[in-house]
XYZ file of C-alpha atoms in Angstrom:
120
model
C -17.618 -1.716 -5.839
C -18.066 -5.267 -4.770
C -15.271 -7.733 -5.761
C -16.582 -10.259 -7.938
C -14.483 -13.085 -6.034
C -14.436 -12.430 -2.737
C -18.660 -11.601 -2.108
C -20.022 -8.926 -0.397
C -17.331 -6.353 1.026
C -17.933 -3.538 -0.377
C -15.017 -1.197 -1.748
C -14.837 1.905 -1.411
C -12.391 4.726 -3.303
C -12.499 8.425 -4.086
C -10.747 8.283 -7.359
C -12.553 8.885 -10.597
C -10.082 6.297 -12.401
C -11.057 3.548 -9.715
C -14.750 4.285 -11.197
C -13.619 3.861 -14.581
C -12.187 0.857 -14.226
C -15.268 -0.460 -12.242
C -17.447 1.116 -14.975
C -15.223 -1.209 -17.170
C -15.147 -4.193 -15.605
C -18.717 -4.062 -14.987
C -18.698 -4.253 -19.152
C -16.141 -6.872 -19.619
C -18.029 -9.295 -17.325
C -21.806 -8.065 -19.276
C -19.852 -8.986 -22.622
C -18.717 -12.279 -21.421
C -22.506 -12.744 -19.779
C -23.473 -11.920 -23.394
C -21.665 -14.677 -25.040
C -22.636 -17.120 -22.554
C -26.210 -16.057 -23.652
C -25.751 -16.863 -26.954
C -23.767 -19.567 -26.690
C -26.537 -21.410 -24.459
C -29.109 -21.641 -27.426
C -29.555 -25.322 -28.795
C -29.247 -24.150 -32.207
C -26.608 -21.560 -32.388
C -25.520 -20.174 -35.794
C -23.029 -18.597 -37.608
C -23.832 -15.004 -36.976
C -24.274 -15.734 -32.969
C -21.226 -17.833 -33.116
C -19.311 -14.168 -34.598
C -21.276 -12.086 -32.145
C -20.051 -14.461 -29.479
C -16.290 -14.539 -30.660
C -16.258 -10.581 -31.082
C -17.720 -10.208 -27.557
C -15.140 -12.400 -25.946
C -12.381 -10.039 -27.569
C -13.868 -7.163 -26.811
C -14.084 -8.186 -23.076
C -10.446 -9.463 -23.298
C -9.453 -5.694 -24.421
C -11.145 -4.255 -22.256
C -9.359 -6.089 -19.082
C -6.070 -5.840 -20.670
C -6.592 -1.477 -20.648
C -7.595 -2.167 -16.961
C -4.667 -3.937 -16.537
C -1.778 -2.104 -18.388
C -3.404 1.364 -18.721
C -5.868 2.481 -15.666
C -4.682 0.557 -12.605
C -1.469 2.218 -12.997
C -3.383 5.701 -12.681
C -5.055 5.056 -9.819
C -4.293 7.003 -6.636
C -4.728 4.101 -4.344
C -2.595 0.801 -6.164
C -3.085 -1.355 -2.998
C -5.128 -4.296 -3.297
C -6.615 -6.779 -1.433
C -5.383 -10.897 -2.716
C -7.722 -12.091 -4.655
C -10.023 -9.155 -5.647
C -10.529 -7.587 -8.685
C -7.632 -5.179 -9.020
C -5.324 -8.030 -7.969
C -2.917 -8.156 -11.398
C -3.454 -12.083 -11.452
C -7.190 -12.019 -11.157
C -7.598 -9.534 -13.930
C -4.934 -11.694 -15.993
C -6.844 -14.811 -15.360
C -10.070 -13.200 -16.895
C -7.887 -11.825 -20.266
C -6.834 -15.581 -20.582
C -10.770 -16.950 -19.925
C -11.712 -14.950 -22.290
C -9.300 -15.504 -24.920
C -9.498 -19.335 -24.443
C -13.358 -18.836 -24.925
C -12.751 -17.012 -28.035
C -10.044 -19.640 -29.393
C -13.009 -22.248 -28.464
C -15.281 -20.873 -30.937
C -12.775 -20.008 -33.299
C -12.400 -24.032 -33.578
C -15.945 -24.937 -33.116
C -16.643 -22.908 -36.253
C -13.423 -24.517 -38.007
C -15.376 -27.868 -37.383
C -18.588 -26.709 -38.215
C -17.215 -25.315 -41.972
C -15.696 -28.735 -42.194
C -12.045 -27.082 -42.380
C -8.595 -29.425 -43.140
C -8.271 -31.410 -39.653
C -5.016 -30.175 -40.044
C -6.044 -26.752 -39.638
C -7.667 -27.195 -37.027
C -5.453 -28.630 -35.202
């Protein structure tokens, strides 16, 4: 496993939960890579706009079972500051990716022309 923040070290464990969680991650960060697909389009609609929003919570799930289910489990629980196991990096990607999804939550509340008050 490489840390996605601190480059190329590579880390090494011999613990089949550390894999799951990598195996995890791995699909957190490809959902939120997904949604940043979709959301790149000039045009986006309605249905991308969804498939974005349900991406970004499925990613968020996924790092909050990393977080309060696997790394618990895992043989090794030391961590390096800063890399990917590191409890504040993992919750800093739960809250990206629930701020993303509260972003198109809104931009769709503008786009149906919802109360202002709503929306706000």
């Amino acid at each position: 496993w490489t840390d996605s923040l601190l480059g190329a070290i590579p880390c090494v464990r011999q613990d089949s939960v550390f894999e799951l969680i990598s195996i995890c991650y791995e699909y957190a960060i490809w959902l939120t890579k997904h949604c940043a697909q979709l959301a790149a389009k000039p045009d986006i609609d309605m249905e991308a706009a969804k498939e974005c929003h349900k991406c970004l919570r499925k990613a968020a799930g996924v790092l909050t079972a990393i977080q309060n289910e696997w790394c618990e489990r895992l043989l090794e629980r030391s961590f390096v500051a800063g890399a990917d196991l590191d409890p504040r990096v993992i919750t800093a990607y739960i809250l990206q990716c629930q701020a993303e999804a509260q972003e198109v939550t809104i931009a769709r509340a503008i786009e149906l022309k919802h109360n202002p008050t709503l929306v706000s």
